[in-house]
Amino acid sequence: MSDLNDVLEPGSAWLLTSATAINENGDIVGTAIVDGQAHGFLLTTQIAPPPPGDNQPPLAVADADVTSGYAPLTVTFSGSGSSDPDGDTLSYRWDFGDGSAPDPSADPVHTYDTAGSYVAVLTVTDPAGQSASAQVDIRVRRPRKGR
């Protein structure tokens, strides 16, 4: 393996002949032709962490155990897959879209009593005030006759 800085003369050219990503960091190994000679190379990527004090927004992930059914429909929601890249603790706010009070739980249980289409929205907020939202569509049908 050659260091391209040692191989390339100022003003020279090189031709990439193959390259393959070799890990999750994006480091690349490959071969190149430099002034008519083949050379192997390794390109490493360095992803700098954000500077201290730069807060990154959280990621909201909303899910539900059921998304359709007959009224009354009880749904267990999950926001536990939400995360914060800074590792901060998140606060949760679920708006179920039916006029009921919001719920501050990560994984609330909610019952829809009336038929209709609803959009449940999860908003997660980090201590610096950055927030993100995700939604789950819920469809509630009229109860079956005889129930």
Short mmCIF file of N, CA and C in Angstrom, two decimals:
data_model
loop_
_atom_site.label_atom_id
_atom_site.label_comp_id
_atom_site.label_asym_id
_atom_site.label_seq_id
_atom_site.Cartn_x
_atom_site.Cartn_y
_atom_site.Cartn_z
N MET A 1 0.86 -1.16 0.00
CA MET A 1 0.00 0.00 0.00
C MET A 1 0.91 1.22 0.00
N SER A 2 0.57 2.20 -0.81
CA SER A 2 1.39 3.41 -0.92
C SER A 2 0.62 4.61 -0.41
N ASP A 3 1.33 5.55 0.18
CA ASP A 3 0.75 6.83 0.56
C ASP A 3 0.73 7.69 -0.69
N LEU A 4 -0.46 8.09 -1.15
CA LEU A 4 -0.56 8.86 -2.39
C LEU A 4 0.25 10.15 -2.32
N ASN A 5 0.43 10.71 -1.14
CA ASN A 5 1.25 11.91 -1.01
C ASN A 5 2.70 11.63 -1.39
N ASP A 6 3.16 10.39 -1.15
CA ASP A 6 4.52 10.02 -1.51
C ASP A 6 4.63 9.65 -2.98
N VAL A 7 3.54 9.16 -3.57
CA VAL A 7 3.56 8.67 -4.94
C VAL A 7 3.32 9.78 -5.95
N LEU A 8 2.39 10.66 -5.67
CA LEU A 8 2.01 11.69 -6.64
C LEU A 8 3.00 12.84 -6.63
N GLU A 9 3.57 13.09 -7.77
CA GLU A 9 4.43 14.26 -7.95
C GLU A 9 3.52 15.45 -8.24
N PRO A 10 3.90 16.65 -7.83
CA PRO A 10 3.09 17.81 -8.19
C PRO A 10 2.91 17.86 -9.71
N GLY A 11 1.66 18.02 -10.14
CA GLY A 11 1.37 18.08 -11.56
C GLY A 11 1.14 16.73 -12.21
N SER A 12 1.34 15.63 -11.49
CA SER A 12 1.11 14.31 -12.08
C SER A 12 -0.38 13.98 -12.01
N ALA A 13 -0.75 12.91 -12.69
CA ALA A 13 -2.16 12.52 -12.72
C ALA A 13 -2.29 11.08 -12.26
N TRP A 14 -3.47 10.74 -11.77
CA TRP A 14 -3.74 9.36 -11.40
C TRP A 14 -5.12 8.99 -11.88
N LEU A 15 -5.31 7.70 -12.14
CA LEU A 15 -6.56 7.18 -12.65
C LEU A 15 -7.05 6.11 -11.70
N LEU A 16 -8.21 6.31 -11.13
CA LEU A 16 -8.81 5.34 -10.23
C LEU A 16 -9.28 4.14 -11.06
N THR A 17 -8.85 2.94 -10.66
CA THR A 17 -9.27 1.74 -11.39
C THR A 17 -10.28 0.91 -10.60
N SER A 18 -10.25 0.98 -9.28
CA SER A 18 -11.26 0.30 -8.47
C SER A 18 -11.27 0.91 -7.08
N ALA A 19 -12.43 0.86 -6.44
CA ALA A 19 -12.57 1.35 -5.07
C ALA A 19 -13.72 0.61 -4.41
N THR A 20 -13.54 0.28 -3.14
CA THR A 20 -14.56 -0.44 -2.39
C THR A 20 -14.64 0.15 -0.99
N ALA A 21 -15.85 0.48 -0.53
CA ALA A 21 -16.01 0.92 0.86
C ALA A 21 -15.77 -0.29 1.74
N ILE A 22 -14.99 -0.11 2.80
CA ILE A 22 -14.64 -1.28 3.61
C ILE A 22 -15.19 -1.24 5.03
N ASN A 23 -15.76 -0.12 5.45
CA ASN A 23 -16.36 -0.12 6.78
C ASN A 23 -17.41 0.97 6.90
N GLU A 24 -18.09 0.98 8.06
CA GLU A 24 -19.18 1.92 8.25
C GLU A 24 -18.72 3.37 8.33
N ASN A 25 -17.43 3.61 8.52
CA ASN A 25 -16.91 4.98 8.55
C ASN A 25 -16.72 5.54 7.15
N GLY A 26 -16.80 4.69 6.14
CA GLY A 26 -16.62 5.15 4.77
C GLY A 26 -15.18 5.07 4.31
N ASP A 27 -14.31 4.41 5.08
CA ASP A 27 -12.93 4.22 4.62
C ASP A 27 -12.95 3.41 3.33
N ILE A 28 -12.08 3.76 2.39
CA ILE A 28 -12.09 3.15 1.07
C ILE A 28 -10.72 2.57 0.75
N VAL A 29 -10.70 1.36 0.20
CA VAL A 29 -9.48 0.75 -0.29
C VAL A 29 -9.66 0.56 -1.80
N GLY A 30 -8.58 0.69 -2.53
CA GLY A 30 -8.70 0.53 -3.97
C GLY A 30 -7.36 0.51 -4.66
N THR A 31 -7.39 0.55 -5.98
CA THR A 31 -6.17 0.62 -6.78
C THR A 31 -6.29 1.79 -7.73
N ALA A 32 -5.13 2.32 -8.10
CA ALA A 32 -5.09 3.44 -9.03
C ALA A 32 -3.85 3.30 -9.90
N ILE A 33 -3.92 3.86 -11.08
CA ILE A 33 -2.77 3.92 -11.98
C ILE A 33 -2.18 5.33 -11.84
N VAL A 34 -0.92 5.38 -11.44
CA VAL A 34 -0.22 6.66 -11.30
C VAL A 34 0.98 6.62 -12.23
N ASP A 35 0.98 7.50 -13.23
CA ASP A 35 2.07 7.56 -14.20
C ASP A 35 2.40 6.18 -14.76
N GLY A 36 1.33 5.41 -15.07
CA GLY A 36 1.50 4.12 -15.71
C GLY A 36 1.75 2.96 -14.77
N GLN A 37 1.86 3.18 -13.46
CA GLN A 37 2.09 2.10 -12.51
C GLN A 37 0.89 1.94 -11.59
N ALA A 38 0.56 0.68 -11.28
CA ALA A 38 -0.56 0.40 -10.38
C ALA A 38 -0.12 0.57 -8.94
N HIS A 39 -0.97 1.18 -8.14
CA HIS A 39 -0.71 1.37 -6.71
C HIS A 39 -2.00 1.09 -5.94
N GLY A 40 -1.87 0.44 -4.79
CA GLY A 40 -3.01 0.28 -3.89
C GLY A 40 -3.10 1.52 -3.01
N PHE A 41 -4.29 1.82 -2.54
CA PHE A 41 -4.43 2.97 -1.65
C PHE A 41 -5.53 2.72 -0.63
N LEU A 42 -5.47 3.48 0.45
CA LEU A 42 -6.48 3.47 1.48
C LEU A 42 -6.83 4.92 1.79
N LEU A 43 -8.08 5.28 1.61
CA LEU A 43 -8.56 6.61 1.95
C LEU A 43 -9.35 6.49 3.24
N THR A 44 -8.96 7.22 4.25
CA THR A 44 -9.70 7.19 5.50
C THR A 44 -10.51 8.47 5.64
N THR A 45 -11.68 8.31 6.19
CA THR A 45 -12.55 9.45 6.42
C THR A 45 -12.56 9.75 7.90
N GLN A 46 -12.53 11.00 8.21
CA GLN A 46 -12.64 11.40 9.60
C GLN A 46 -13.85 12.30 9.72
N ILE A 47 -14.82 11.85 10.48
CA ILE A 47 -16.02 12.64 10.71
C ILE A 47 -15.83 13.34 12.04
N ALA A 48 -15.71 14.64 11.97
CA ALA A 48 -15.49 15.41 13.19
C ALA A 48 -16.78 15.49 14.00
N PRO A 49 -16.68 15.28 15.30
CA PRO A 49 -17.87 15.45 16.13
C PRO A 49 -18.25 16.93 16.16
N PRO A 50 -19.51 17.22 16.43
CA PRO A 50 -19.88 18.62 16.49
C PRO A 50 -19.10 19.32 17.60
N PRO A 51 -18.78 20.60 17.40
CA PRO A 51 -18.06 21.32 18.44
C PRO A 51 -18.85 21.33 19.74
N PRO A 52 -18.15 21.38 20.88
CA PRO A 52 -18.87 21.42 22.16
C PRO A 52 -19.84 22.60 22.17
N GLY A 53 -21.00 22.35 22.71
CA GLY A 53 -22.00 23.41 22.78
C GLY A 53 -22.95 23.42 21.60
N ASP A 54 -22.61 22.73 20.51
CA ASP A 54 -23.52 22.65 19.37
C ASP A 54 -24.51 21.53 19.63
N ASN A 55 -25.75 21.90 19.89
CA ASN A 55 -26.78 20.91 20.17
C ASN A 55 -27.37 20.38 18.87
N GLN A 56 -27.49 19.08 18.78
CA GLN A 56 -28.09 18.43 17.63
C GLN A 56 -29.56 18.14 17.94
N PRO A 57 -30.45 18.26 16.95
CA PRO A 57 -31.87 17.97 17.21
C PRO A 57 -32.09 16.48 17.43
N PRO A 58 -33.13 16.15 18.20
CA PRO A 58 -33.44 14.73 18.42
C PRO A 58 -34.09 14.11 17.20
N LEU A 59 -34.28 12.80 17.26
CA LEU A 59 -34.96 12.04 16.21
C LEU A 59 -36.22 11.45 16.84
N ALA A 60 -37.38 11.76 16.27
CA ALA A 60 -38.65 11.23 16.77
C ALA A 60 -39.02 9.98 15.97
N VAL A 61 -39.39 8.92 16.69
CA VAL A 61 -39.86 7.68 16.07
C VAL A 61 -41.17 7.30 16.75
N ALA A 62 -42.26 7.30 15.99
CA ALA A 62 -43.58 6.98 16.53
C ALA A 62 -44.08 5.67 15.94
N ASP A 63 -44.68 4.85 16.79
CA ASP A 63 -45.21 3.57 16.34
C ASP A 63 -46.48 3.26 17.13
N ALA A 64 -47.26 2.32 16.65
CA ALA A 64 -48.48 1.89 17.33
C ALA A 64 -48.68 0.41 17.12
N ASP A 65 -49.28 -0.25 18.13
CA ASP A 65 -49.49 -1.70 17.99
C ASP A 65 -50.61 -2.02 17.01
N VAL A 66 -51.60 -1.12 16.87
CA VAL A 66 -52.65 -1.26 15.85
C VAL A 66 -52.90 0.11 15.24
N THR A 67 -53.24 0.14 13.97
CA THR A 67 -53.51 1.42 13.32
C THR A 67 -54.91 1.49 12.73
N SER A 68 -55.67 0.41 12.85
CA SER A 68 -57.06 0.45 12.40
C SER A 68 -57.85 -0.62 13.14
N GLY A 69 -59.15 -0.36 13.25
CA GLY A 69 -60.03 -1.30 13.92
C GLY A 69 -61.35 -0.64 14.22
N TYR A 70 -62.19 -1.36 14.96
CA TYR A 70 -63.53 -0.89 15.29
C TYR A 70 -63.52 -0.12 16.60
N ALA A 71 -64.40 0.91 16.68
CA ALA A 71 -64.55 1.69 17.91
C ALA A 71 -65.26 0.84 18.96
N PRO A 72 -64.90 0.97 20.22
CA PRO A 72 -63.77 1.75 20.71
C PRO A 72 -62.45 1.02 20.42
N LEU A 73 -61.47 1.76 19.91
CA LEU A 73 -60.18 1.17 19.53
C LEU A 73 -59.12 1.63 20.52
N THR A 74 -58.53 0.68 21.23
CA THR A 74 -57.46 0.99 22.18
C THR A 74 -56.12 0.75 21.49
N VAL A 75 -55.28 1.79 21.50
CA VAL A 75 -53.99 1.75 20.80
C VAL A 75 -52.88 1.97 21.81
N THR A 76 -51.86 1.12 21.75
CA THR A 76 -50.65 1.34 22.54
C THR A 76 -49.63 1.98 21.61
N PHE A 77 -49.28 3.22 21.91
CA PHE A 77 -48.30 3.95 21.12
C PHE A 77 -46.92 3.75 21.70
N SER A 78 -45.91 3.91 20.85
CA SER A 78 -44.53 3.82 21.32
C SER A 78 -43.69 4.93 20.72
N GLY A 79 -43.04 5.67 21.60
CA GLY A 79 -42.07 6.69 21.18
C GLY A 79 -40.69 6.35 21.70
N SER A 80 -40.55 5.15 22.27
CA SER A 80 -39.28 4.75 22.89
C SER A 80 -38.13 4.61 21.92
N GLY A 81 -38.42 4.51 20.63
CA GLY A 81 -37.35 4.44 19.63
C GLY A 81 -36.75 5.79 19.31
N SER A 82 -37.32 6.85 19.88
CA SER A 82 -36.79 8.19 19.66
C SER A 82 -35.45 8.32 20.37
N SER A 83 -34.60 9.20 19.85
CA SER A 83 -33.26 9.33 20.44
C SER A 83 -32.74 10.74 20.25
N ASP A 84 -31.67 11.03 20.98
CA ASP A 84 -31.00 12.31 20.86
C ASP A 84 -29.52 12.05 20.60
N PRO A 85 -28.97 12.60 19.50
CA PRO A 85 -27.57 12.32 19.18
C PRO A 85 -26.59 12.84 20.23
N ASP A 86 -27.04 13.80 21.05
CA ASP A 86 -26.18 14.32 22.12
C ASP A 86 -26.29 13.48 23.38
N GLY A 87 -27.19 12.49 23.38
CA GLY A 87 -27.36 11.64 24.54
C GLY A 87 -28.24 12.26 25.61
N ASP A 88 -28.91 13.38 25.29
CA ASP A 88 -29.76 14.05 26.27
C ASP A 88 -31.05 13.27 26.49
N THR A 89 -31.63 13.46 27.68
CA THR A 89 -32.93 12.88 27.99
C THR A 89 -34.00 13.68 27.27
N LEU A 90 -34.95 12.99 26.68
CA LEU A 90 -36.00 13.64 25.91
C LEU A 90 -37.29 13.76 26.72
N SER A 91 -38.06 14.81 26.43
CA SER A 91 -39.43 14.88 26.93
C SER A 91 -40.35 14.53 25.76
N TYR A 92 -41.50 13.95 26.08
CA TYR A 92 -42.43 13.44 25.08
C TYR A 92 -43.76 14.17 25.18
N ARG A 93 -44.40 14.33 24.04
CA ARG A 93 -45.75 14.89 24.00
C ARG A 93 -46.50 14.23 22.85
N TRP A 94 -47.52 13.46 23.21
CA TRP A 94 -48.38 12.82 22.22
C TRP A 94 -49.66 13.62 22.09
N ASP A 95 -50.01 14.00 20.86
CA ASP A 95 -51.31 14.60 20.54
C ASP A 95 -52.03 13.56 19.71
N PHE A 96 -53.14 13.04 20.23
CA PHE A 96 -53.81 11.91 19.59
C PHE A 96 -54.73 12.31 18.44
N GLY A 97 -54.93 13.60 18.23
CA GLY A 97 -55.70 14.07 17.08
C GLY A 97 -57.20 13.98 17.23
N ASP A 98 -57.66 13.67 18.45
CA ASP A 98 -59.11 13.55 18.66
C ASP A 98 -59.65 14.57 19.65
N GLY A 99 -58.86 15.58 19.96
CA GLY A 99 -59.31 16.61 20.88
C GLY A 99 -59.05 16.30 22.34
N SER A 100 -58.51 15.14 22.64
CA SER A 100 -58.20 14.80 24.03
C SER A 100 -56.92 15.51 24.47
N ALA A 101 -56.67 15.50 25.77
CA ALA A 101 -55.48 16.15 26.31
C ALA A 101 -54.22 15.42 25.85
N PRO A 102 -53.13 16.17 25.60
CA PRO A 102 -51.86 15.53 25.24
C PRO A 102 -51.35 14.66 26.38
N ASP A 103 -50.52 13.69 26.03
CA ASP A 103 -49.95 12.76 27.02
C ASP A 103 -48.44 12.89 27.00
N PRO A 104 -47.80 13.06 28.18
CA PRO A 104 -46.34 13.22 28.24
C PRO A 104 -45.55 11.91 28.34
N SER A 105 -46.22 10.77 28.19
CA SER A 105 -45.54 9.48 28.31
C SER A 105 -44.80 9.13 27.02
N ALA A 106 -43.77 8.31 27.14
CA ALA A 106 -43.08 7.81 25.95
C ALA A 106 -43.94 6.78 25.24
N ASP A 107 -44.65 5.95 26.01
CA ASP A 107 -45.43 4.84 25.46
C ASP A 107 -46.85 4.84 26.02
N PRO A 108 -47.68 5.80 25.63
CA PRO A 108 -49.03 5.87 26.19
C PRO A 108 -49.99 4.88 25.56
N VAL A 109 -51.09 4.65 26.26
CA VAL A 109 -52.20 3.86 25.74
C VAL A 109 -53.38 4.83 25.61
N HIS A 110 -54.04 4.81 24.46
CA HIS A 110 -55.15 5.74 24.21
C HIS A 110 -56.29 5.00 23.54
N THR A 111 -57.52 5.36 23.92
CA THR A 111 -58.70 4.75 23.32
C THR A 111 -59.44 5.78 22.48
N TYR A 112 -59.70 5.42 21.23
CA TYR A 112 -60.51 6.22 20.31
C TYR A 112 -61.93 5.67 20.38
N ASP A 113 -62.88 6.52 20.83
CA ASP A 113 -64.26 6.08 21.01
C ASP A 113 -65.13 6.31 19.78
N THR A 114 -64.70 7.21 18.90
CA THR A 114 -65.53 7.62 17.76
C THR A 114 -64.87 7.23 16.45
N ALA A 115 -65.68 6.74 15.52
CA ALA A 115 -65.16 6.37 14.20
C ALA A 115 -64.60 7.61 13.50
N GLY A 116 -63.53 7.41 12.75
CA GLY A 116 -62.93 8.50 12.01
C GLY A 116 -61.47 8.22 11.72
N SER A 117 -60.84 9.14 11.00
CA SER A 117 -59.41 9.05 10.72
C SER A 117 -58.69 10.07 11.59
N TYR A 118 -57.63 9.63 12.24
CA TYR A 118 -56.90 10.47 13.18
C TYR A 118 -55.41 10.44 12.85
N VAL A 119 -54.73 11.52 13.19
CA VAL A 119 -53.28 11.57 13.07
C VAL A 119 -52.74 11.81 14.47
N ALA A 120 -52.07 10.80 15.02
CA ALA A 120 -51.42 10.94 16.32
C ALA A 120 -50.01 11.46 16.08
N VAL A 121 -49.66 12.55 16.75
CA VAL A 121 -48.36 13.18 16.54
C VAL A 121 -47.54 13.11 17.82
N LEU A 122 -46.34 12.57 17.70
CA LEU A 122 -45.37 12.56 18.80
C LEU A 122 -44.38 13.68 18.57
N THR A 123 -44.17 14.51 19.59
CA THR A 123 -43.12 15.52 19.55
C THR A 123 -42.16 15.24 20.69
N VAL A 124 -40.88 15.10 20.36
CA VAL A 124 -39.85 14.91 21.38
C VAL A 124 -39.01 16.18 21.44
N THR A 125 -38.61 16.55 22.66
CA THR A 125 -37.85 17.78 22.85
C THR A 125 -36.67 17.48 23.76
N ASP A 126 -35.49 18.03 23.41
CA ASP A 126 -34.31 17.86 24.26
C ASP A 126 -34.21 19.05 25.21
N PRO A 127 -33.31 18.99 26.21
CA PRO A 127 -33.21 20.07 27.19
C PRO A 127 -32.84 21.43 26.60
N ALA A 128 -32.24 21.46 25.41
CA ALA A 128 -31.87 22.73 24.78
C ALA A 128 -33.03 23.32 23.97
N GLY A 129 -34.17 22.61 23.94
CA GLY A 129 -35.34 23.13 23.23
C GLY A 129 -35.46 22.67 21.79
N GLN A 130 -34.51 21.87 21.31
CA GLN A 130 -34.62 21.32 19.96
C GLN A 130 -35.70 20.23 19.98
N SER A 131 -36.52 20.19 18.93
CA SER A 131 -37.58 19.19 18.90
C SER A 131 -37.71 18.55 17.52
N ALA A 132 -38.39 17.43 17.50
CA ALA A 132 -38.68 16.71 16.26
C ALA A 132 -40.03 16.02 16.44
N SER A 133 -40.72 15.78 15.34
CA SER A 133 -42.04 15.14 15.41
C SER A 133 -42.13 13.97 14.44
N ALA A 134 -43.00 13.03 14.78
CA ALA A 134 -43.33 11.90 13.91
C ALA A 134 -44.80 11.60 14.11
N GLN A 135 -45.42 10.95 13.16
CA GLN A 135 -46.86 10.71 13.27
C GLN A 135 -47.23 9.28 12.93
N VAL A 136 -48.41 8.91 13.42
CA VAL A 136 -49.01 7.61 13.13
C VAL A 136 -50.45 7.87 12.70
N ASP A 137 -50.85 7.34 11.56
CA ASP A 137 -52.23 7.48 11.09
C ASP A 137 -53.07 6.36 11.69
N ILE A 138 -54.23 6.75 12.25
CA ILE A 138 -55.14 5.80 12.89
C ILE A 138 -56.50 5.89 12.20
N ARG A 139 -57.07 4.74 11.87
CA ARG A 139 -58.41 4.70 11.27
C ARG A 139 -59.32 3.87 12.16
N VAL A 140 -60.38 4.52 12.63
CA VAL A 140 -61.34 3.85 13.52
C VAL A 140 -62.66 3.71 12.77
N ARG A 141 -63.15 2.48 12.69
CA ARG A 141 -64.42 2.20 12.00
C ARG A 141 -65.56 2.14 13.03
N ARG A 142 -66.78 2.34 12.51
CA ARG A 142 -67.96 2.22 13.38
C ARG A 142 -68.03 0.81 13.94
N PRO A 143 -68.54 0.70 15.15
CA PRO A 143 -68.65 -0.66 15.73
C PRO A 143 -69.54 -1.54 14.87
N ARG A 144 -69.24 -2.80 14.87
CA ARG A 144 -70.08 -3.76 14.14
C ARG A 144 -71.43 -3.87 14.84
N LYS A 145 -72.46 -4.11 14.06
CA LYS A 145 -73.79 -4.30 14.65
C LYS A 145 -73.77 -5.55 15.51
N GLY A 146 -74.47 -5.46 16.62
CA GLY A 146 -74.54 -6.60 17.52
C GLY A 146 -73.42 -6.61 18.54
N ARG A 147 -72.63 -5.57 18.55
CA ARG A 147 -71.55 -5.50 19.54
C ARG A 147 -71.84 -4.47 20.57
#
